[in-house]
Short mmCIF file of N, CA, C and O in Angstrom, two decimals:
data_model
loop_
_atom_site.label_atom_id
_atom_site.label_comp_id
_atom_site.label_asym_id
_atom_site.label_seq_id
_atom_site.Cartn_x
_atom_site.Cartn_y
_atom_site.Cartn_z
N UNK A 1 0.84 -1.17 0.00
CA UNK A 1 0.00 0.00 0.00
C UNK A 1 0.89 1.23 0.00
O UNK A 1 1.96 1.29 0.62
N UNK A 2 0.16 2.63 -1.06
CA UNK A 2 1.05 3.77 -0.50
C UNK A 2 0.23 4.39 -0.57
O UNK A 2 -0.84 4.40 -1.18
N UNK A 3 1.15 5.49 0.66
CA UNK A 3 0.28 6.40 0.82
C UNK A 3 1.19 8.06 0.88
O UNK A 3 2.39 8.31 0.99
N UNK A 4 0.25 8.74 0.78
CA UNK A 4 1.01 9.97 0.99
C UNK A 4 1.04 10.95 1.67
O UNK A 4 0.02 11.54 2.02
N UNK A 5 2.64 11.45 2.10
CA UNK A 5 2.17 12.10 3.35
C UNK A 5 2.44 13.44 3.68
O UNK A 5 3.55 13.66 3.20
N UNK A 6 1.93 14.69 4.37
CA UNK A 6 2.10 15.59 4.44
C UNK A 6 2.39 15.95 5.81
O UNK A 6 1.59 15.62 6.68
N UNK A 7 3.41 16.58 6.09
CA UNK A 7 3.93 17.41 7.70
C UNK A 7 3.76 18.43 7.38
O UNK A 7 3.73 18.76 6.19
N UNK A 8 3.57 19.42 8.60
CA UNK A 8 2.80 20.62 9.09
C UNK A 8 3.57 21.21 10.21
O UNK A 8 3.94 20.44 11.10
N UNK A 9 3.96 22.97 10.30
CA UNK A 9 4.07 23.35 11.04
C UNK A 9 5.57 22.70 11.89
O UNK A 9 6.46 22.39 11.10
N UNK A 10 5.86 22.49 13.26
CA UNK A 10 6.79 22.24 13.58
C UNK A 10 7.61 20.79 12.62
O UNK A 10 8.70 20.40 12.21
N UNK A 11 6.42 20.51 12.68
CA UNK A 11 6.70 18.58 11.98
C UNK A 11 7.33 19.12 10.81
O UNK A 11 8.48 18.71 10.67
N UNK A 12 6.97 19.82 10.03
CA UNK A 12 7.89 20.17 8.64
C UNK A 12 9.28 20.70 8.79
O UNK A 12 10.07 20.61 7.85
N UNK A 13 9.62 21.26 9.99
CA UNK A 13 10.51 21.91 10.22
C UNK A 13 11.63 20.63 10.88
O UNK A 13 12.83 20.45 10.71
N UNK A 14 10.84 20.07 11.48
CA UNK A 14 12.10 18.85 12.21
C UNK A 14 12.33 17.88 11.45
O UNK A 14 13.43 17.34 11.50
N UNK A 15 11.26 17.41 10.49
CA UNK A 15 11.82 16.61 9.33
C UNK A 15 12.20 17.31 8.03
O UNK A 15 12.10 16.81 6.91
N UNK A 16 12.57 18.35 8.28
CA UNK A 16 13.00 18.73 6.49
C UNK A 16 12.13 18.56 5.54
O UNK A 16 12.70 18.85 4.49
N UNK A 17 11.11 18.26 5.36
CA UNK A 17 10.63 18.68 4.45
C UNK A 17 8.81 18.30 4.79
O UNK A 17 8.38 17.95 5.89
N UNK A 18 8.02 18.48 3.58
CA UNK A 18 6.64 19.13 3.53
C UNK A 18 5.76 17.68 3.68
O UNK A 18 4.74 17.55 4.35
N UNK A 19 6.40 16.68 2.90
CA UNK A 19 5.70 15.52 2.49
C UNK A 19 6.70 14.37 1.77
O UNK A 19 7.82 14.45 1.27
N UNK A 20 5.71 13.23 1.98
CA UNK A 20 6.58 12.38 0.82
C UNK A 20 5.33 11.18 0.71
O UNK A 20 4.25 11.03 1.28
N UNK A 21 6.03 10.46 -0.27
CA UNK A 21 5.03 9.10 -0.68
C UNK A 21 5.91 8.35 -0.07
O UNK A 21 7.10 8.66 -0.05
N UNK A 22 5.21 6.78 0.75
CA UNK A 22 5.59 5.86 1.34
C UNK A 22 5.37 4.45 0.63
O UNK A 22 4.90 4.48 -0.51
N UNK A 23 5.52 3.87 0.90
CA UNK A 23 5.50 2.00 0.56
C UNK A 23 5.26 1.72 1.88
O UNK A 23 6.11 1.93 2.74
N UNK A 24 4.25 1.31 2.11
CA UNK A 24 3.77 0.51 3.72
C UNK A 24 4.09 -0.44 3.46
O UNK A 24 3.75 -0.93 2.38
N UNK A 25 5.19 -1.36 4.73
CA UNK A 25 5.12 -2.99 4.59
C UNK A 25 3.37 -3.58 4.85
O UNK A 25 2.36 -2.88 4.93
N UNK A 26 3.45 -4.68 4.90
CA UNK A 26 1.95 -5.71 5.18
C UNK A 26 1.14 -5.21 6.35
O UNK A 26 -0.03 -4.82 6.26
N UNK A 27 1.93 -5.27 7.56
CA UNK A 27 1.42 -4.46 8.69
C UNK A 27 0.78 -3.37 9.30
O UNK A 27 0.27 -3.20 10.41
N UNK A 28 0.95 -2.51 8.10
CA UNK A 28 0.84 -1.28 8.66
C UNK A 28 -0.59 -1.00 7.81
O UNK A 28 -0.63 -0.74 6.61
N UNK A 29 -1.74 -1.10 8.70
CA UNK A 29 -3.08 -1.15 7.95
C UNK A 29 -3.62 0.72 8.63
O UNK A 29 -4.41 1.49 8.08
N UNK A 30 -3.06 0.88 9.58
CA UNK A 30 -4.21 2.48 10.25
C UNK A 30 -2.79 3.14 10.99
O UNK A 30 -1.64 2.79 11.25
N UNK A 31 -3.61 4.20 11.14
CA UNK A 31 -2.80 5.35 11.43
C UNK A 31 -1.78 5.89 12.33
O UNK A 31 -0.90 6.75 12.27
N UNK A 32 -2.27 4.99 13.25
CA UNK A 32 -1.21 4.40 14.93
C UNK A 32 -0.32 3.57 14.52
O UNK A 32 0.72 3.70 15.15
N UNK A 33 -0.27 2.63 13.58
CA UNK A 33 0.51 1.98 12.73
C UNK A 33 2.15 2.47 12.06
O UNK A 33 3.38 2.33 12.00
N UNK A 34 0.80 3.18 11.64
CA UNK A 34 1.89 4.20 10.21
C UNK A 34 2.63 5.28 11.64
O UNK A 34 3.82 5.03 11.81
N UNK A 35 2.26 5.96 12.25
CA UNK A 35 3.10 6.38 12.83
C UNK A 35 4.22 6.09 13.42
O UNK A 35 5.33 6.63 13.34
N UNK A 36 3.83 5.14 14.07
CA UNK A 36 4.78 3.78 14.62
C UNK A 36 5.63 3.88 13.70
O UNK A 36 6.48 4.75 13.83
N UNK A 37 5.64 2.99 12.48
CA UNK A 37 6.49 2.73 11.63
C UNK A 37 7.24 3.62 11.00
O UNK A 37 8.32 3.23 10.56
N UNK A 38 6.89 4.85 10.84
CA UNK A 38 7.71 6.32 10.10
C UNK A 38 8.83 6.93 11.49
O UNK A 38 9.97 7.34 11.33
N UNK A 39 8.04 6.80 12.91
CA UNK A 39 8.85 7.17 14.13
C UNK A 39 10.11 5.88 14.24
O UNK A 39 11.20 6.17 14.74
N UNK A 40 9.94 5.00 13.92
CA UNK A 40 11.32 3.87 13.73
C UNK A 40 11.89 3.35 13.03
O UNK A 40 12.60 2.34 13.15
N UNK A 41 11.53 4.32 11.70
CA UNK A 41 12.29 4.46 10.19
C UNK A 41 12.99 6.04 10.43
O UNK A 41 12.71 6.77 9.48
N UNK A 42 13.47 6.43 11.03
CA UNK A 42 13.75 8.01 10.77
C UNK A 42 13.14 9.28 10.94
O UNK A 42 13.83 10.31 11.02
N UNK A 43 12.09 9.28 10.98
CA UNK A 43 11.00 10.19 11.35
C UNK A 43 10.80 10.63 12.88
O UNK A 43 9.81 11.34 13.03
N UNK A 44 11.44 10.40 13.93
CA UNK A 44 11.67 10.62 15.23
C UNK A 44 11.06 11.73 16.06
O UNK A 44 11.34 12.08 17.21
N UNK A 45 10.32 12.13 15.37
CA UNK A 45 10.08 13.76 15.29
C UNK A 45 8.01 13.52 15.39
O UNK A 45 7.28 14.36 15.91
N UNK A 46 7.52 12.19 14.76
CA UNK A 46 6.05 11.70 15.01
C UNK A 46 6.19 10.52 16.39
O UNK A 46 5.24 9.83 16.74
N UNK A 47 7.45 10.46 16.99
CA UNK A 47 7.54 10.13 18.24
C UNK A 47 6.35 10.26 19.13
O UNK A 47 5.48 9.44 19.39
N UNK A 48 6.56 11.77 19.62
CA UNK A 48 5.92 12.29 20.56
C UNK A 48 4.25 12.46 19.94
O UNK A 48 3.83 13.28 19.12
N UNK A 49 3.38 11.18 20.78
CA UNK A 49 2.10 11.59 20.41
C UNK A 49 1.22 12.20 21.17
O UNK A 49 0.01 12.34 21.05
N UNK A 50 2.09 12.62 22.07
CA UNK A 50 1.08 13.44 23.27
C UNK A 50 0.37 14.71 22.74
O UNK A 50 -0.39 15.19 23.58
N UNK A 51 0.44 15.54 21.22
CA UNK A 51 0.57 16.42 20.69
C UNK A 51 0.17 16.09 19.29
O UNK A 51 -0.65 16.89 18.84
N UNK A 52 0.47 15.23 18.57
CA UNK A 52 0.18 14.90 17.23
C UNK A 52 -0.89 15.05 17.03
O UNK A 52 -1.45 14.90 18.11
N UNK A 53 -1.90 15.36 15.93
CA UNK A 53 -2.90 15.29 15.50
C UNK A 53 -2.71 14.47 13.60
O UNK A 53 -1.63 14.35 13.02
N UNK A 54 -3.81 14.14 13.14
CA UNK A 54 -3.66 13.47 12.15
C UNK A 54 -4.73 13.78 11.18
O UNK A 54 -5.63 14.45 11.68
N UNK A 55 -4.88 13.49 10.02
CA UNK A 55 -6.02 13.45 9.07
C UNK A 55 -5.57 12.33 7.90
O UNK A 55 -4.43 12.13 7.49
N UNK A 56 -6.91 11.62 7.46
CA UNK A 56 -7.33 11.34 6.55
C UNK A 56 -7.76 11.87 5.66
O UNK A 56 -8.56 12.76 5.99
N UNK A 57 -7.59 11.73 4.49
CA UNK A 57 -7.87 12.63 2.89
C UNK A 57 -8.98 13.65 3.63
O UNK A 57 -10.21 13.63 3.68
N UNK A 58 -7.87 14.64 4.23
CA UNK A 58 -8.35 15.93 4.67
C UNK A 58 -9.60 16.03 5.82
O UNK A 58 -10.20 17.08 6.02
N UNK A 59 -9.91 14.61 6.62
CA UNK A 59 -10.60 14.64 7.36
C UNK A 59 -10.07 14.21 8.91
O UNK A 59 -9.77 13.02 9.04
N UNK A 60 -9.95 14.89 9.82
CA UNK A 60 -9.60 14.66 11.23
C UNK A 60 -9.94 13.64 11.52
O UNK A 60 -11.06 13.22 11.25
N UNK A 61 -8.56 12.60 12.49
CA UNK A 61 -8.85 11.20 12.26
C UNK A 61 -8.11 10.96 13.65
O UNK A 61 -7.41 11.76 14.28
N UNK A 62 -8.41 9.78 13.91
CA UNK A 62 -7.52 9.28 15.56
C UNK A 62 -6.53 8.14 14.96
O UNK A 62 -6.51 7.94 13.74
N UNK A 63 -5.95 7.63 15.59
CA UNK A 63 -4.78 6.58 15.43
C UNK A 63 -5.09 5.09 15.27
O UNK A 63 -4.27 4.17 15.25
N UNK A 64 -6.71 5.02 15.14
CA UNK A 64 -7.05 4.04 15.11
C UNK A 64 -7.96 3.77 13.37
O UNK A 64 -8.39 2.89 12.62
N UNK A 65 -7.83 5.04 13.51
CA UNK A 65 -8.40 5.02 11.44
C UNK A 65 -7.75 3.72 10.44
O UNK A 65 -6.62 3.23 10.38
N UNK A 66 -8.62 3.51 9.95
CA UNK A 66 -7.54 2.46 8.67
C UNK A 66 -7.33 3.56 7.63
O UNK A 66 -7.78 4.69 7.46
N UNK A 67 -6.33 2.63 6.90
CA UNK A 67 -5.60 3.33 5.45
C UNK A 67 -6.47 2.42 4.80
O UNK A 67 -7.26 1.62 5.29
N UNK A 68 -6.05 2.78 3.12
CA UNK A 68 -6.22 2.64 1.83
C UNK A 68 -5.39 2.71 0.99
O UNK A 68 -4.46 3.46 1.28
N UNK A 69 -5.33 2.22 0.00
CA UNK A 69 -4.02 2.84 -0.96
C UNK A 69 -4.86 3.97 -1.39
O UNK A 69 -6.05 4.18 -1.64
N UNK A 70 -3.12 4.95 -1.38
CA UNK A 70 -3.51 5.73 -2.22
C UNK A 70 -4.03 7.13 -1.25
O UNK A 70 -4.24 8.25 -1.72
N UNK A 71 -4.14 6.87 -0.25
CA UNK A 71 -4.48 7.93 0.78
C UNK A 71 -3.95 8.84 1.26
O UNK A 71 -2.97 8.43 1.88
N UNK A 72 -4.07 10.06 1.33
CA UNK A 72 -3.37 11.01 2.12
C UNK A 72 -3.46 11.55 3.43
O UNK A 72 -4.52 11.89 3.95
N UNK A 73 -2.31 11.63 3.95
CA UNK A 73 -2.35 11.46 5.31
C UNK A 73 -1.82 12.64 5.95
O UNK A 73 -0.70 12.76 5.44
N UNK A 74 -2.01 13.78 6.96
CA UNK A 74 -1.19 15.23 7.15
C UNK A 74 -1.37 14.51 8.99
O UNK A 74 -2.24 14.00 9.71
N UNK A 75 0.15 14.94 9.04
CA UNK A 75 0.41 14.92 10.60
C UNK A 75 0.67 16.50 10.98
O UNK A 75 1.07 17.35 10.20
N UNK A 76 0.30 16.71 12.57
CA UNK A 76 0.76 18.22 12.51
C UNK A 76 0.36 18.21 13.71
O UNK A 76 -0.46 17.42 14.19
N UNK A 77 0.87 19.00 14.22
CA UNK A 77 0.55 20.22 15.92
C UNK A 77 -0.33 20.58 16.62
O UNK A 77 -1.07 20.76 15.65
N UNK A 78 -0.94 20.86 17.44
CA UNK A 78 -2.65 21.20 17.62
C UNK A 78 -1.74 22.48 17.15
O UNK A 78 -0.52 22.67 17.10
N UNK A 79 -2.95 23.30 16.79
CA UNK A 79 -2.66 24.78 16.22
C UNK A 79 -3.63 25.59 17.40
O UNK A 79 -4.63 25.17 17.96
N UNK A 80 -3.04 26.69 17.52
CA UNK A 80 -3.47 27.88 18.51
C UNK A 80 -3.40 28.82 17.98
O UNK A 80 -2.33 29.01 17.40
N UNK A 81 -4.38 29.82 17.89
CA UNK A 81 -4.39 30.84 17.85
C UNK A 81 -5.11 32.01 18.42
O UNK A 81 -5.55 31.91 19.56
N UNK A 82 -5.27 32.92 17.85
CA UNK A 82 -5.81 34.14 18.90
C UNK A 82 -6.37 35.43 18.11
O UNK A 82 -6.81 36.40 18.73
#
């Protein structure tokens, strides 16, 4: 399965860059998954989930969402403003 992915805000800044397309091994069916697996490929930075937020093809999602091929996925920050 791939999917594609977009960082936001601090997350773009600690991984260098905006997004990328992935190759999921067999395992990695939902979103707690995929995090998992990007935080112990290099991504060290979707570690911390005390803070993460997530979406599905642009819809706010928890860690328990499934994937699809072909899906897009944005990790990012709670956002604050004023």
């Amino acid at each position: 399965m791939r999917v594609n992915l977009l960082y936001f805000a601090s997350l773009r800044e600690a991984l260098g860059k905006s997004g990328e397309t992935v190759e999921l091994p067999g395992d990695v069916n939902h979103t707690g998954e995929l995090r998992d697996w990007l935080a112990a490929n290099g991504r060290a930075a979707l570690a911390n989930t005390r803070n993460l937020r997530c979406a599905v093809n642009q819809d706010m999602a928890d860690f328990t969402t499934p994937l699809t091929d072909g899906d897009e996925v944005a990790f990012f920050p709670p956002v604050t403003g004023g």
